[in-house]
Short mmCIF file of C-alpha atoms and ligand atoms in Angstrom, two decimals:
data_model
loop_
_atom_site.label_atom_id
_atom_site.label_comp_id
_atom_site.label_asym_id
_atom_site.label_seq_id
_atom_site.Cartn_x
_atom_site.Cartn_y
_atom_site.Cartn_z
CA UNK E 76 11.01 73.79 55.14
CA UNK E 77 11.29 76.83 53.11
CA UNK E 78 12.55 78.31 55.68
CA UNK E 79 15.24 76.14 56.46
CA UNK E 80 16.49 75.98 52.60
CA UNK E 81 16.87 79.96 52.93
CA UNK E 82 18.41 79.57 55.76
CA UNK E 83 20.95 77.35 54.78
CA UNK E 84 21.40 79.25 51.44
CA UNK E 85 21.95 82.04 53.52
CA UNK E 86 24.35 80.67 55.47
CA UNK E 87 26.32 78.90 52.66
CA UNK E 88 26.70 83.04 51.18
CA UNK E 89 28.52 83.80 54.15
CA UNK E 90 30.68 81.30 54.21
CA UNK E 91 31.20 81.25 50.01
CA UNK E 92 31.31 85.29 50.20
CA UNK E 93 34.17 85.09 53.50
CA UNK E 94 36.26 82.72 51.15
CA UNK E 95 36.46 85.00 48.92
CA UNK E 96 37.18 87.63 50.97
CA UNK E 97 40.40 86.12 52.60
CA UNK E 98 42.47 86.05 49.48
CA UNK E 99 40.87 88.53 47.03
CA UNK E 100 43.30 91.32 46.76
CA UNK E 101 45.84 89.44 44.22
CA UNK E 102 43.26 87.60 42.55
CA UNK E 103 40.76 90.45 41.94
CA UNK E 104 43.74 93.35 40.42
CA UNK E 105 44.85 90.43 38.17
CA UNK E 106 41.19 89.90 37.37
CA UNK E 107 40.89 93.43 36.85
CA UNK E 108 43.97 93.95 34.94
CA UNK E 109 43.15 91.40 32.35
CA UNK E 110 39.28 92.56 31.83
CA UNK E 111 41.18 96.08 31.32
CA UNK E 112 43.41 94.89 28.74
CA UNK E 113 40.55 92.64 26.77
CA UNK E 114 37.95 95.89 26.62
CA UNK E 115 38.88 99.53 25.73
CA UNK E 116 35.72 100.81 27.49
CA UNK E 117 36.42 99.67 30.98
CA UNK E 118 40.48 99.46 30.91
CA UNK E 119 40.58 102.79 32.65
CA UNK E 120 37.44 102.04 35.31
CA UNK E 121 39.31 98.80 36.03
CA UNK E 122 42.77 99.71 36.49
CA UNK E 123 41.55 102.15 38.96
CA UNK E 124 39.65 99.90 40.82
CA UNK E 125 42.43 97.65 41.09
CA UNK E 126 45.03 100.43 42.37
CA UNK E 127 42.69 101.19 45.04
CA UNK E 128 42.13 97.97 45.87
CA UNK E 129 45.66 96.99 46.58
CA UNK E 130 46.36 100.00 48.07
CA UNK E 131 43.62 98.79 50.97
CA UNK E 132 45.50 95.59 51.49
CA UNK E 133 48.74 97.45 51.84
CA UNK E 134 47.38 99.91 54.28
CA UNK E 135 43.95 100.24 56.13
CA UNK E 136 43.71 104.01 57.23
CA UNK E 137 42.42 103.58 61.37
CA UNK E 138 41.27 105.85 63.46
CA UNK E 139 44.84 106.33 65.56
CA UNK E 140 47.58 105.05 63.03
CA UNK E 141 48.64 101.70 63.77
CA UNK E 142 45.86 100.55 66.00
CA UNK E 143 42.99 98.89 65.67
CA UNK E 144 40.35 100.82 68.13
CA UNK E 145 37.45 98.95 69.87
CA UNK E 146 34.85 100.67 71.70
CA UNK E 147 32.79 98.68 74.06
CA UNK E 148 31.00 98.27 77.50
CA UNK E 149 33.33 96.27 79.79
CA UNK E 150 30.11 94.88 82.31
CA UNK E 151 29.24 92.33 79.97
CA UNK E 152 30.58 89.21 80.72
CA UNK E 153 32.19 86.78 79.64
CA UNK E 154 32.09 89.07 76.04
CA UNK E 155 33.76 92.18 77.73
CA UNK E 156 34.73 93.12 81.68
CA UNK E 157 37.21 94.56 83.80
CA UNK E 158 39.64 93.04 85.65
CA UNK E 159 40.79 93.46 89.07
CA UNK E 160 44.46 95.34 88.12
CA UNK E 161 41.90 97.48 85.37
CA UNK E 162 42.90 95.40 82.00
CA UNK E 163 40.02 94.03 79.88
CA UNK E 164 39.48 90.41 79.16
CA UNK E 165 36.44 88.67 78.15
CA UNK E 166 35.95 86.68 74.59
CA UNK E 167 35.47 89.92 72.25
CA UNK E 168 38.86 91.63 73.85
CA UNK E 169 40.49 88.53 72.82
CA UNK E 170 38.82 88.22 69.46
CA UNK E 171 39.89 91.47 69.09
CA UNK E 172 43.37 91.07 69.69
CA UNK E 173 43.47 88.42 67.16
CA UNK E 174 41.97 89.81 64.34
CA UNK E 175 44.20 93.04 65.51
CA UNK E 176 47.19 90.75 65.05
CA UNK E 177 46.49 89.65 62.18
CA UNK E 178 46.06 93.30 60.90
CA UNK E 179 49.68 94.21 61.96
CA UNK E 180 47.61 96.30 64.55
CA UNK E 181 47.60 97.14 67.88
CA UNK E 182 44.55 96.62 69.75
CA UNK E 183 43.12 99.78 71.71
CA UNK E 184 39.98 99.27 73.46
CA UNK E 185 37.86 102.07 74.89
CA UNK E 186 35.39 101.26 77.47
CA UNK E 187 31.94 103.51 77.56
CA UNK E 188 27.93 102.90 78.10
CA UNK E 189 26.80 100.63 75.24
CA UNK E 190 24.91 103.01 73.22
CA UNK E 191 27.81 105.06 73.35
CA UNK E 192 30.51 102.25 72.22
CA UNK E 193 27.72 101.84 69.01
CA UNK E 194 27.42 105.27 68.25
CA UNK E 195 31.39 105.93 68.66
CA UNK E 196 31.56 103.01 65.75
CA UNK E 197 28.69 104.43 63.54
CA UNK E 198 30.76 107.99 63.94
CA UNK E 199 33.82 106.90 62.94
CA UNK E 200 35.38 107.65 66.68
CA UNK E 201 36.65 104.31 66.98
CA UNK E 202 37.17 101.51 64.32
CA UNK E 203 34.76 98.92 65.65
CA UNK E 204 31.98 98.24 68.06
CA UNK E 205 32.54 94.91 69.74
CA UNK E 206 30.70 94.52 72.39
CA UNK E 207 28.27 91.55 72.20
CA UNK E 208 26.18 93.46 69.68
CA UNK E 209 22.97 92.25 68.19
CA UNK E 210 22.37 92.43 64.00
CA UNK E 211 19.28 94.28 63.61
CA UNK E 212 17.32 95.41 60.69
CA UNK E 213 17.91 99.28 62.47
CA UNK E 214 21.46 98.98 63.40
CA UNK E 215 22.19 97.99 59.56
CA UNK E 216 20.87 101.10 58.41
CA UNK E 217 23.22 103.40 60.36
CA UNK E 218 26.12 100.61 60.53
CA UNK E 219 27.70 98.38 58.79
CA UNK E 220 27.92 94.74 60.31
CA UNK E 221 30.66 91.88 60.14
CA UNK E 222 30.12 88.21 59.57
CA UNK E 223 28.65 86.95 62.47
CA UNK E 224 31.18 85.26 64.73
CA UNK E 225 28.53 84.55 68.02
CA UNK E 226 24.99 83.29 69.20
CA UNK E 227 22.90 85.46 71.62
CA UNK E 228 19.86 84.52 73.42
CA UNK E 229 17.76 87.65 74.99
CA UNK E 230 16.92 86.06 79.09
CA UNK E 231 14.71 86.83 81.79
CA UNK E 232 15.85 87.10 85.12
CA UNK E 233 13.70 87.09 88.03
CA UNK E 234 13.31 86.20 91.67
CA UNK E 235 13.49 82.34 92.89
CA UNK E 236 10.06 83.21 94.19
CA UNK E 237 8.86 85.46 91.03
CA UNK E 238 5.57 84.29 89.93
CA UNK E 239 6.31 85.74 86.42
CA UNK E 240 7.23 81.99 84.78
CA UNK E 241 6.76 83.19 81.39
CA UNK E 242 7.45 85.73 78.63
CA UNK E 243 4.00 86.90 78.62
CA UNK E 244 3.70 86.72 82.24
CA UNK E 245 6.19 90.11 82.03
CA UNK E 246 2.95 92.05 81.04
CA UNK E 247 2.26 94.71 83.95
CA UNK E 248 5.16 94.05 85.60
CA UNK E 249 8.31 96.40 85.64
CA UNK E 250 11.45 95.12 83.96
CA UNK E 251 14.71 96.27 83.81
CA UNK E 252 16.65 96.58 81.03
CA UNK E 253 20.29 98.38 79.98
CA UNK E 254 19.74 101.31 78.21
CA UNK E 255 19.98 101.06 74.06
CA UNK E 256 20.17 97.04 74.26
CA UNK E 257 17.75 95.02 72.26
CA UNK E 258 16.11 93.92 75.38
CA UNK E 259 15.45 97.44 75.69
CA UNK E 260 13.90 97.49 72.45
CA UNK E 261 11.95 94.71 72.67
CA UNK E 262 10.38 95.54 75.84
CA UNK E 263 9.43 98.30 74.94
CA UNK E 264 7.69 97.14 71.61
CA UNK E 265 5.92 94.51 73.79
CA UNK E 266 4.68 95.96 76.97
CA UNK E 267 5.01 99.82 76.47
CA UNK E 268 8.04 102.54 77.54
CA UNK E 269 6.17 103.41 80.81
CA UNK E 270 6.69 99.08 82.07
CA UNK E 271 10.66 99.44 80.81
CA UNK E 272 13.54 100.88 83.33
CA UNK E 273 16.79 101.81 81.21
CA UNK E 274 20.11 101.11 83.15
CA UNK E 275 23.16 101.75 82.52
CA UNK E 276 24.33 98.67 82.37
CA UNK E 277 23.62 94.89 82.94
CA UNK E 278 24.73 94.89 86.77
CA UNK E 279 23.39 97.82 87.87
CA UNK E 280 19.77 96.46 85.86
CA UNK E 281 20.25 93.17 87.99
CA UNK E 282 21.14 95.16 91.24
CA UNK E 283 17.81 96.98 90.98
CA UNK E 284 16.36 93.55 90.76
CA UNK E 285 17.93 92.40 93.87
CA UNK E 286 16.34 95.88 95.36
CA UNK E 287 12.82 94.90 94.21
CA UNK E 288 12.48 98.05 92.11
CA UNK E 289 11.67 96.07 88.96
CA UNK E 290 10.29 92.51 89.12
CA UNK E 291 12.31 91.50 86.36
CA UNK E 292 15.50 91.65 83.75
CA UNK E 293 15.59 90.82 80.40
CA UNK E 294 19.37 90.61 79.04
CA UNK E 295 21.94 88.42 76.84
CA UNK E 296 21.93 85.06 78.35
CA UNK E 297 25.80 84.78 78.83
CA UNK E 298 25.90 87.79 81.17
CA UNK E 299 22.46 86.73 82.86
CA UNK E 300 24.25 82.96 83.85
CA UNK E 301 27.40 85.08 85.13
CA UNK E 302 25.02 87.30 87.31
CA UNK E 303 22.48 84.85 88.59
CA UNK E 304 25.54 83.03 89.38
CA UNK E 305 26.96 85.84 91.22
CA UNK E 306 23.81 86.83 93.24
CA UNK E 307 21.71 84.45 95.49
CA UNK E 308 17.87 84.03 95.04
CA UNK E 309 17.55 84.89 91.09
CA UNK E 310 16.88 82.31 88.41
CA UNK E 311 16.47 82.40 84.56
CA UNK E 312 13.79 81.62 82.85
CA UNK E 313 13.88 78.56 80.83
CA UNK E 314 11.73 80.18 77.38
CA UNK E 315 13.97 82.23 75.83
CA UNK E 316 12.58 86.05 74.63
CA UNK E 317 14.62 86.04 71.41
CA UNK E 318 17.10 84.37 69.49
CA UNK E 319 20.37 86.62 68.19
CA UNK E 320 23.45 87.10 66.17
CA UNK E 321 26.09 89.10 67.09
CA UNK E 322 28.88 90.60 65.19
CA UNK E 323 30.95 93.46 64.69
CA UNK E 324 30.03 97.17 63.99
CA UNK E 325 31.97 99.49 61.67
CA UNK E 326 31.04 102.76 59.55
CA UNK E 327 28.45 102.72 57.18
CA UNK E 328 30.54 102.37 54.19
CA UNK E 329 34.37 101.19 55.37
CA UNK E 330 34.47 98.43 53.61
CA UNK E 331 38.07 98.34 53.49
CA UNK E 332 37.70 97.45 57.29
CA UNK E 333 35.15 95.10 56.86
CA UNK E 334 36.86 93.18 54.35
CA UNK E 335 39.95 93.13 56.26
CA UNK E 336 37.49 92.06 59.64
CA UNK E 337 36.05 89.25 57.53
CA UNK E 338 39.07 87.83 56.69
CA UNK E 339 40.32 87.71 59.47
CA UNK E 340 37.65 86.00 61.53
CA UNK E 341 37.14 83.37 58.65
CA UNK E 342 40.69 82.46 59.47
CA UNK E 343 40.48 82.49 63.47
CA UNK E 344 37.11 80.04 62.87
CA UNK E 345 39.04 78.06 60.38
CA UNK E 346 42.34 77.50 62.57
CA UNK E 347 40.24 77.38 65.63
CA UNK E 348 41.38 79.97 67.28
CA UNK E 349 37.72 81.40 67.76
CA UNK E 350 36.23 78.11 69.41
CA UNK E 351 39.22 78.17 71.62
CA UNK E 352 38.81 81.50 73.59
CA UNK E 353 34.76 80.62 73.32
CA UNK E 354 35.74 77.69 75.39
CA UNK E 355 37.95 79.17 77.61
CA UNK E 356 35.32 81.70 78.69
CA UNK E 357 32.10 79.94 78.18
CA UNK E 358 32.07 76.18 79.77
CA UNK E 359 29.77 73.41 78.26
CA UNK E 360 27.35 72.26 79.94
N1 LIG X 144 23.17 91.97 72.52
C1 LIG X 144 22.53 93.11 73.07
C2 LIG X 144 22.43 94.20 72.05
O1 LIG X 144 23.15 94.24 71.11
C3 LIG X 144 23.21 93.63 74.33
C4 LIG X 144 24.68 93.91 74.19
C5 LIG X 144 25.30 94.54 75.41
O2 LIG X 144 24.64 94.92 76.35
N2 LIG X 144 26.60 94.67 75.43
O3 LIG X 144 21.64 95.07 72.17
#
């Protein structure tokens, strides 16, 4: 029960904090500008803060001028793949797009390994990571993490004929797992480095299954359905390994960006926008 209350309390923050967020830049300089004229002490902190802050909302400072630049791992889908004339759709390309739109942006995506597309966010080499990525306690210390705009479950995949029918059941067993994922991570915590294969990427970790060099795959669910799908004699398991969040990556610190990221996915969820390219990717069941 506790639980639940701080869990609801939490969630109720987002959503009060993301209000906010959408319309603060007028509100918070006049805000400013009257706490500046009431107190001699702070007028000069204050007007500062609210020059800066409108000069954010007139102008976010990007990576390539004018674009908004999203580094990601196109062999995820339905989040992020490749299309047969080379173009990139999935639901985080056009989640992108949108939140680039509303940025007066244009959207750039650069495809790389997934450790590299979270590393080339944390550097500052491209604006955001989006690219089905997890919230972790670790990522947040070297990145800075949107509101969260997606559910991930962590799968196993395994033979039709595996006897592994269980999360436990994958100790002493060889699993696969793309490389810097938290599948990775959690693998390894649980059954040691030496029972965890790194690939580098989902399909080439589910390939190796289909080879019979490991005797299992843990990865995102939505990927795992699109896989099994796509390859005869796997199944998933029905216990989940974890339950995740996923949202978007940016620089330790760019809060301009953030801001500006927040706002604009509290509007796509309001106007639907959001559900609707969920929907078109991912069908009910
Ligand atoms: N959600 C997983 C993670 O963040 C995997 C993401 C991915 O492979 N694109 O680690």
């Amino acid at each position: 029960m506790k639980k639940l209350t701080a869990l609801l309390l939490g969630t109720a923050m987002v959503l009060g904090l993301a209000a906010c967020g959408g319309s603060a830049s007028t509100a918070s300089s006049e805000a400013a500008s009257s706490e500046a004229a009431s107190s001699e002490e702070t007028s000069e902190a204050a007007s500062s803060e609210a020059a800066s802050e409108s000069a954010n909302a007139a102008e976010l400072t990007t990576v390539t001028a004018g674009k908004l630049t999203m580094s990601t791992n196109a062999a995820f889908p339905p989040y992020e793949m490749t299309a047969d004339d080379g173009s990139f759709e999935g639901i985080d390309i056009e989640v992108a797009a949108a939140i680039a739109d509303k940025l007066g942006l244009e959207l750039q995506v650069d495809d790389m390994d997934f450790d590299a597309a979270l590393l080339a966010a944390q550097n500052g080499k491209s604006d955001m990571v989006m690219a089905g990525v997890t919230v972790t306690d670790e990522r947040q210390k070297v990145m800075d993490f949107s509101d969260t705009y997606a559910e991930g479950i962590q799968s196993v995949i395994v033979p039709e004929d595996s006897d592994i029918a269980s999360v436990d059941d994958l100790a002493g067993k060889t699993i696969g797992t793309q490389r810097g994922t938290t599948g990775y991570i959690y693998c390894t915590d649980d059954f040691g480095e030496d029972s965890v294969v790194a690939y580098d990427n989902g399909l080439t970790a589910v390939q190796a299954l289909n080879n019979g060099q490991v005797d299992a795959v843990v990865i995102d669910n939505a990927p795992a359905k699109e896989f099994v799908a796509a390859n005869t004699g796997l199944k998933i398991l029905d216990t989940a390994y974890a339950q995740e969040d996923y949202a978007i990556g940016v620089a330790k610190g760019n809060t301009a960006l953030l801001d500006a990221i927040n706002g604009a996915l509290e509007e796509l969820q309001a106007d639907g926008t959001l559900q609707s390219i969920v929907d078109k990717y991912i069908k009910a069941e």
